[in-house]
Amino acid sequence: MPELATAKRYGAKVDIAGLRARWVAECPPPPVPIAQALSRHLLARVDEAEASFSIIARGRSGADDPTATLRTVQLEADTLTAIRRHRRDHDKQLKAKGLEPKPLDDEQLAMARGTRVLEDVNARLLPNWTPNHPVLPFNSWRKQATSIRTKRKASIVLGSFDRIRREIDQLEDLMAEPIEDMYGWHQYLEDVAMDNR
């Protein structure tokens, strides 16, 4: 204590309130409760996912309905997955018969995005298809992420956190290719504009 270092023996008086303030200032801040930390993390992830979705939300025309865009993105992703699964099963049958399987051209599949053909294929391969997210999930995720703070059991907190995080990850995976296509579309428009100058 600096007060005692310069004082005569036992003659110093120590300011207890000042001493306490110094000790508190030197102590590291208390850790954030796990539920609050996970809630903050999820809220940040939801904001990132919504910002990514905003790139494609209005479509190329800029006038599309975001809910319809979300439905289309899900339909296309689920349909392409079903096509790959169907083709994989067909290739197994060909191999069993001793025939050469036909490779699936992923570039041609990617070109089918945004066309009516995927809706027709979806109706044939997935007749009872419904989207995982019929409406935009961002506000719902925010409410769920905020409600994690009030939960007391760690198992419930971690379970909710993991479920919401997986849903966000799945949606981000679905949006990756349409976002890339949108960047390509913007680049194409820039090139056309440059050529016209």
PDB file of C-alpha atoms in Angstrom:
ATOM      1  CA  MET A   1       0.000   0.000   0.000  1.00  0.00           C
ATOM      2  CA  PRO A   2       1.593   3.283  -1.042  1.00  0.00           C
ATOM      3  CA  GLU A   3       0.164   5.003   2.035  1.00  0.00           C
ATOM      4  CA  LEU A   4       2.212   2.731   4.310  1.00  0.00           C
ATOM      5  CA  ALA A   5       5.430   2.870   2.285  1.00  0.00           C
ATOM      6  CA  THR A   6       6.173   6.492   3.253  1.00  0.00           C
ATOM      7  CA  ALA A   7       4.530   6.616   6.653  1.00  0.00           C
ATOM      8  CA  LYS A   8       6.006   6.197  10.083  1.00  0.00           C
ATOM      9  CA  ARG A   9       5.437   2.820  11.621  1.00  0.00           C
ATOM     10  CA  TYR A  10       1.749   2.241  12.349  1.00  0.00           C
ATOM     11  CA  GLY A  11       1.041   5.929  11.887  1.00  0.00           C
ATOM     12  CA  ALA A  12      -0.588   5.822   8.488  1.00  0.00           C
ATOM     13  CA  LYS A  13      -4.276   5.821   7.864  1.00  0.00           C
ATOM     14  CA  VAL A  14      -5.497   4.004   4.759  1.00  0.00           C
ATOM     15  CA  ASP A  15      -8.470   5.220   2.713  1.00  0.00           C
ATOM     16  CA  ILE A  16     -10.453   1.985   2.552  1.00  0.00           C
ATOM     17  CA  ALA A  17     -12.816   3.245  -0.167  1.00  0.00           C
ATOM     18  CA  GLY A  18      -9.864   4.335  -2.341  1.00  0.00           C
ATOM     19  CA  LEU A  19      -8.089   1.036  -1.733  1.00  0.00           C
ATOM     20  CA  ARG A  20     -11.200  -0.891  -2.749  1.00  0.00           C
ATOM     21  CA  ALA A  21     -11.554   1.207  -5.919  1.00  0.00           C
ATOM     22  CA  ARG A  22      -7.924   0.500  -6.885  1.00  0.00           C
ATOM     23  CA  TRP A  23      -8.317  -3.249  -6.321  1.00  0.00           C
ATOM     24  CA  VAL A  24     -11.558  -3.369  -8.320  1.00  0.00           C
ATOM     25  CA  ALA A  25      -9.906  -1.430 -11.170  1.00  0.00           C
ATOM     26  CA  GLU A  26      -7.009  -3.904 -11.277  1.00  0.00           C
ATOM     27  CA  CYS A  27      -9.237  -6.985 -11.278  1.00  0.00           C
ATOM     28  CA  PRO A  28     -10.315  -8.385 -14.657  1.00  0.00           C
ATOM     29  CA  PRO A  29     -13.975  -7.879 -15.467  1.00  0.00           C
ATOM     30  CA  PRO A  30     -16.197 -10.774 -14.439  1.00  0.00           C
ATOM     31  CA  PRO A  31     -16.881 -13.259 -17.228  1.00  0.00           C
ATOM     32  CA  VAL A  32     -20.097 -12.843 -19.156  1.00  0.00           C
ATOM     33  CA  PRO A  33     -22.633 -15.540 -18.234  1.00  0.00           C
ATOM     34  CA  ILE A  34     -22.642 -18.305 -20.847  1.00  0.00           C
ATOM     35  CA  ALA A  35     -26.298 -17.787 -21.767  1.00  0.00           C
ATOM     36  CA  GLN A  36     -25.712 -14.090 -22.418  1.00  0.00           C
ATOM     37  CA  ALA A  37     -22.550 -14.768 -24.463  1.00  0.00           C
ATOM     38  CA  LEU A  38     -24.304 -17.364 -26.627  1.00  0.00           C
ATOM     39  CA  SER A  39     -27.258 -15.033 -27.112  1.00  0.00           C
ATOM     40  CA  ARG A  40     -24.965 -12.229 -28.290  1.00  0.00           C
ATOM     41  CA  HIS A  41     -23.190 -14.600 -30.667  1.00  0.00           C
ATOM     42  CA  LEU A  42     -26.473 -15.771 -32.184  1.00  0.00           C
ATOM     43  CA  LEU A  43     -27.750 -12.213 -32.615  1.00  0.00           C
ATOM     44  CA  ALA A  44     -24.561 -11.320 -34.483  1.00  0.00           C
ATOM     45  CA  ARG A  45     -24.926 -14.432 -36.699  1.00  0.00           C
ATOM     46  CA  VAL A  46     -28.558 -13.549 -37.467  1.00  0.00           C
ATOM     47  CA  ASP A  47     -27.502 -10.030 -38.489  1.00  0.00           C
ATOM     48  CA  GLU A  48     -24.814 -11.491 -40.787  1.00  0.00           C
ATOM     49  CA  ALA A  49     -27.276 -13.948 -42.361  1.00  0.00           C
ATOM     50  CA  GLU A  50     -29.847 -11.204 -42.925  1.00  0.00           C
ATOM     51  CA  ALA A  51     -27.209  -8.960 -44.514  1.00  0.00           C
ATOM     52  CA  SER A  52     -26.209 -11.811 -46.841  1.00  0.00           C
ATOM     53  CA  PHE A  53     -29.838 -12.482 -47.740  1.00  0.00           C
ATOM     54  CA  SER A  54     -30.398  -8.806 -48.525  1.00  0.00           C
ATOM     55  CA  ILE A  55     -28.024  -9.238 -51.490  1.00  0.00           C
ATOM     56  CA  ILE A  56     -30.517 -11.555 -53.216  1.00  0.00           C
ATOM     57  CA  ALA A  57     -33.765 -10.601 -51.458  1.00  0.00           C
ATOM     58  CA  ARG A  58     -35.129  -8.382 -54.236  1.00  0.00           C
ATOM     59  CA  GLY A  59     -33.824 -10.527 -57.107  1.00  0.00           C
ATOM     60  CA  ARG A  60     -32.246  -9.285 -60.308  1.00  0.00           C
ATOM     61  CA  SER A  61     -35.171  -7.029 -61.046  1.00  0.00           C
ATOM     62  CA  GLY A  62     -34.949  -5.332 -57.662  1.00  0.00           C
ATOM     63  CA  ALA A  63     -38.711  -5.657 -57.267  1.00  0.00           C
ATOM     64  CA  ASP A  64     -39.114  -9.280 -56.143  1.00  0.00           C
ATOM     65  CA  ASP A  65     -40.768 -10.218 -52.871  1.00  0.00           C
ATOM     66  CA  PRO A  66     -38.103 -11.354 -50.334  1.00  0.00           C
ATOM     67  CA  THR A  67     -40.358 -14.163 -49.025  1.00  0.00           C
ATOM     68  CA  ALA A  68     -40.845 -15.471 -52.565  1.00  0.00           C
ATOM     69  CA  THR A  69     -37.093 -15.249 -53.138  1.00  0.00           C
ATOM     70  CA  LEU A  70     -36.459 -17.261 -49.972  1.00  0.00           C
ATOM     71  CA  ARG A  71     -38.952 -19.892 -51.112  1.00  0.00           C
ATOM     72  CA  THR A  72     -37.316 -20.080 -54.553  1.00  0.00           C
ATOM     73  CA  VAL A  73     -33.829 -20.442 -53.076  1.00  0.00           C
ATOM     74  CA  GLN A  74     -35.022 -23.305 -50.876  1.00  0.00           C
ATOM     75  CA  LEU A  75     -36.903 -24.974 -53.740  1.00  0.00           C
ATOM     76  CA  GLU A  76     -33.895 -24.810 -56.040  1.00  0.00           C
ATOM     77  CA  ALA A  77     -31.477 -26.151 -53.419  1.00  0.00           C
ATOM     78  CA  ASP A  78     -33.775 -29.022 -52.388  1.00  0.00           C
ATOM     79  CA  THR A  79     -34.478 -29.879 -56.042  1.00  0.00           C
ATOM     80  CA  LEU A  80     -30.789 -29.944 -56.985  1.00  0.00           C
ATOM     81  CA  THR A  81     -30.099 -32.186 -53.977  1.00  0.00           C
ATOM     82  CA  ALA A  82     -32.912 -34.515 -55.061  1.00  0.00           C
ATOM     83  CA  ILE A  83     -31.561 -34.605 -58.638  1.00  0.00           C
ATOM     84  CA  ARG A  84     -28.082 -35.537 -57.384  1.00  0.00           C
ATOM     85  CA  ARG A  85     -29.532 -38.225 -55.100  1.00  0.00           C
ATOM     86  CA  HIS A  86     -31.690 -39.605 -57.932  1.00  0.00           C
ATOM     87  CA  ARG A  87     -28.712 -39.615 -60.298  1.00  0.00           C
ATOM     88  CA  ARG A  88     -26.507 -41.329 -57.702  1.00  0.00           C
ATOM     89  CA  ASP A  89     -29.120 -44.094 -57.289  1.00  0.00           C
ATOM     90  CA  HIS A  90     -29.386 -44.424 -61.069  1.00  0.00           C
ATOM     91  CA  ASP A  91     -25.587 -44.712 -61.377  1.00  0.00           C
ATOM     92  CA  LYS A  92     -25.576 -47.507 -58.784  1.00  0.00           C
ATOM     93  CA  GLN A  93     -28.145 -49.388 -60.851  1.00  0.00           C
ATOM     94  CA  LEU A  94     -26.029 -48.934 -63.979  1.00  0.00           C
ATOM     95  CA  LYS A  95     -22.914 -50.202 -62.183  1.00  0.00           C
ATOM     96  CA  ALA A  96     -24.845 -53.229 -60.911  1.00  0.00           C
ATOM     97  CA  LYS A  97     -25.750 -54.050 -64.537  1.00  0.00           C
ATOM     98  CA  GLY A  98     -22.131 -53.577 -65.621  1.00  0.00           C
ATOM     99  CA  LEU A  99     -22.840 -50.389 -67.536  1.00  0.00           C
ATOM    100  CA  GLU A 100     -20.820 -47.179 -67.391  1.00  0.00           C
ATOM    101  CA  PRO A 101     -22.478 -44.439 -65.271  1.00  0.00           C
ATOM    102  CA  LYS A 102     -23.076 -41.051 -66.874  1.00  0.00           C
ATOM    103  CA  PRO A 103     -21.387 -38.186 -65.022  1.00  0.00           C
ATOM    104  CA  LEU A 104     -23.619 -35.391 -63.828  1.00  0.00           C
ATOM    105  CA  ASP A 105     -22.610 -31.959 -65.085  1.00  0.00           C
ATOM    106  CA  ASP A 106     -22.809 -29.570 -62.132  1.00  0.00           C
ATOM    107  CA  GLU A 107     -22.418 -26.558 -64.423  1.00  0.00           C
ATOM    108  CA  GLN A 108     -25.557 -27.514 -66.320  1.00  0.00           C
ATOM    109  CA  LEU A 109     -27.377 -27.933 -63.009  1.00  0.00           C
ATOM    110  CA  ALA A 110     -26.215 -24.494 -61.919  1.00  0.00           C
ATOM    111  CA  MET A 111     -27.512 -23.038 -65.202  1.00  0.00           C
ATOM    112  CA  ALA A 112     -30.971 -24.382 -64.347  1.00  0.00           C
ATOM    113  CA  ARG A 113     -31.229 -21.979 -61.408  1.00  0.00           C
ATOM    114  CA  GLY A 114     -33.847 -19.333 -61.937  1.00  0.00           C
ATOM    115  CA  THR A 115     -35.714 -21.331 -64.585  1.00  0.00           C
ATOM    116  CA  ARG A 116     -39.122 -22.945 -64.500  1.00  0.00           C
ATOM    117  CA  VAL A 117     -37.642 -26.401 -65.135  1.00  0.00           C
ATOM    118  CA  LEU A 118     -36.582 -26.769 -61.496  1.00  0.00           C
ATOM    119  CA  GLU A 119     -40.159 -26.242 -60.335  1.00  0.00           C
ATOM    120  CA  ASP A 120     -41.339 -28.974 -62.732  1.00  0.00           C
ATOM    121  CA  VAL A 121     -38.602 -31.345 -61.571  1.00  0.00           C
ATOM    122  CA  ASN A 122     -39.408 -30.516 -57.963  1.00  0.00           C
ATOM    123  CA  ALA A 123     -43.053 -31.439 -58.528  1.00  0.00           C
ATOM    124  CA  ARG A 124     -41.983 -34.832 -59.906  1.00  0.00           C
ATOM    125  CA  LEU A 125     -39.159 -35.708 -57.481  1.00  0.00           C
ATOM    126  CA  LEU A 126     -40.556 -34.062 -54.336  1.00  0.00           C
ATOM    127  CA  PRO A 127     -44.351 -33.998 -54.738  1.00  0.00           C
ATOM    128  CA  ASN A 128     -44.990 -33.126 -51.073  1.00  0.00           C
ATOM    129  CA  TRP A 129     -42.248 -30.509 -50.804  1.00  0.00           C
ATOM    130  CA  THR A 130     -42.687 -27.653 -48.372  1.00  0.00           C
ATOM    131  CA  PRO A 131     -40.033 -25.038 -47.548  1.00  0.00           C
ATOM    132  CA  ASN A 132     -38.227 -25.230 -44.221  1.00  0.00           C
ATOM    133  CA  HIS A 133     -38.792 -21.496 -43.812  1.00  0.00           C
ATOM    134  CA  PRO A 134     -42.161 -20.425 -45.261  1.00  0.00           C
ATOM    135  CA  VAL A 135     -41.522 -16.870 -44.016  1.00  0.00           C
ATOM    136  CA  LEU A 136     -38.335 -14.900 -43.359  1.00  0.00           C
ATOM    137  CA  PRO A 137     -36.814 -16.483 -40.225  1.00  0.00           C
ATOM    138  CA  PHE A 138     -34.614 -13.612 -39.048  1.00  0.00           C
ATOM    139  CA  ASN A 139     -37.017 -12.007 -36.542  1.00  0.00           C
ATOM    140  CA  SER A 140     -37.973 -15.393 -35.154  1.00  0.00           C
ATOM    141  CA  TRP A 141     -34.293 -16.269 -34.688  1.00  0.00           C
ATOM    142  CA  ARG A 142     -33.713 -12.949 -32.923  1.00  0.00           C
ATOM    143  CA  LYS A 143     -36.547 -13.645 -30.476  1.00  0.00           C
ATOM    144  CA  GLN A 144     -35.240 -17.151 -29.811  1.00  0.00           C
ATOM    145  CA  ALA A 145     -31.674 -15.876 -29.379  1.00  0.00           C
ATOM    146  CA  THR A 146     -32.837 -13.219 -26.927  1.00  0.00           C
ATOM    147  CA  SER A 147     -34.897 -15.751 -24.971  1.00  0.00           C
ATOM    148  CA  ILE A 148     -31.772 -17.874 -24.398  1.00  0.00           C
ATOM    149  CA  ARG A 149     -30.627 -15.278 -21.832  1.00  0.00           C
ATOM    150  CA  THR A 150     -33.528 -16.114 -19.534  1.00  0.00           C
ATOM    151  CA  LYS A 151     -32.962 -19.868 -19.486  1.00  0.00           C
ATOM    152  CA  ARG A 152     -31.255 -21.255 -16.400  1.00  0.00           C
ATOM    153  CA  LYS A 153     -30.357 -24.828 -17.372  1.00  0.00           C
ATOM    154  CA  ALA A 154     -27.113 -25.086 -19.345  1.00  0.00           C
ATOM    155  CA  SER A 155     -28.401 -28.081 -21.319  1.00  0.00           C
ATOM    156  CA  ILE A 156     -31.428 -26.104 -22.539  1.00  0.00           C
ATOM    157  CA  VAL A 157     -29.256 -23.079 -23.381  1.00  0.00           C
ATOM    158  CA  LEU A 158     -26.764 -25.178 -25.359  1.00  0.00           C
ATOM    159  CA  GLY A 159     -29.516 -27.156 -27.103  1.00  0.00           C
ATOM    160  CA  SER A 160     -31.315 -23.995 -28.233  1.00  0.00           C
ATOM    161  CA  PHE A 161     -28.051 -22.382 -29.292  1.00  0.00           C
ATOM    162  CA  ASP A 162     -27.027 -25.409 -31.363  1.00  0.00           C
ATOM    163  CA  ARG A 163     -30.432 -25.714 -33.061  1.00  0.00           C
ATOM    164  CA  ILE A 164     -30.598 -22.030 -34.053  1.00  0.00           C
ATOM    165  CA  ARG A 165     -26.964 -22.008 -35.186  1.00  0.00           C
ATOM    166  CA  ARG A 166     -27.539 -25.071 -37.396  1.00  0.00           C
ATOM    167  CA  GLU A 167     -30.612 -23.434 -38.967  1.00  0.00           C
ATOM    168  CA  ILE A 168     -28.597 -20.300 -39.731  1.00  0.00           C
ATOM    169  CA  ASP A 169     -25.739 -22.375 -41.191  1.00  0.00           C
ATOM    170  CA  GLN A 170     -28.147 -24.308 -43.413  1.00  0.00           C
ATOM    171  CA  LEU A 171     -29.725 -21.136 -44.765  1.00  0.00           C
ATOM    172  CA  GLU A 172     -26.309 -19.596 -45.417  1.00  0.00           C
ATOM    173  CA  ASP A 173     -25.304 -22.734 -47.357  1.00  0.00           C
ATOM    174  CA  LEU A 174     -28.469 -22.457 -49.466  1.00  0.00           C
ATOM    175  CA  MET A 175     -27.788 -18.780 -50.189  1.00  0.00           C
ATOM    176  CA  ALA A 176     -24.121 -19.171 -51.161  1.00  0.00           C
ATOM    177  CA  GLU A 177     -24.625 -20.022 -54.846  1.00  0.00           C
ATOM    178  CA  PRO A 178     -27.466 -17.531 -55.507  1.00  0.00           C
ATOM    179  CA  ILE A 179     -25.340 -14.790 -53.937  1.00  0.00           C
ATOM    180  CA  GLU A 180     -22.433 -15.765 -56.169  1.00  0.00           C
ATOM    181  CA  ASP A 181     -24.789 -15.667 -59.174  1.00  0.00           C
ATOM    182  CA  MET A 182     -25.972 -12.215 -58.118  1.00  0.00           C
ATOM    183  CA  TYR A 183     -22.384 -10.954 -57.943  1.00  0.00           C
ATOM    184  CA  GLY A 184     -21.846 -12.384 -61.446  1.00  0.00           C
ATOM    185  CA  TRP A 185     -24.982 -10.609 -62.657  1.00  0.00           C
ATOM    186  CA  HIS A 186     -23.786  -7.307 -61.204  1.00  0.00           C
ATOM    187  CA  GLN A 187     -20.396  -7.790 -62.861  1.00  0.00           C
ATOM    188  CA  TYR A 188     -22.117  -8.505 -66.186  1.00  0.00           C
ATOM    189  CA  LEU A 189     -24.166  -5.298 -65.896  1.00  0.00           C
ATOM    190  CA  GLU A 190     -21.012  -3.327 -65.079  1.00  0.00           C
ATOM    191  CA  ASP A 191     -19.256  -4.801 -68.130  1.00  0.00           C
ATOM    192  CA  VAL A 192     -22.217  -3.896 -70.370  1.00  0.00           C
ATOM    193  CA  ALA A 193     -22.229  -0.364 -68.973  1.00  0.00           C
ATOM    194  CA  MET A 194     -18.486  -0.027 -69.585  1.00  0.00           C
ATOM    195  CA  ASP A 195     -18.862  -1.300 -73.154  1.00  0.00           C
ATOM    196  CA  ASN A 196     -21.649   1.188 -73.816  1.00  0.00           C
ATOM    197  CA  ARG A 197     -19.460   4.114 -72.721  1.00  0.00           C
TER     198      ARG A 197
END
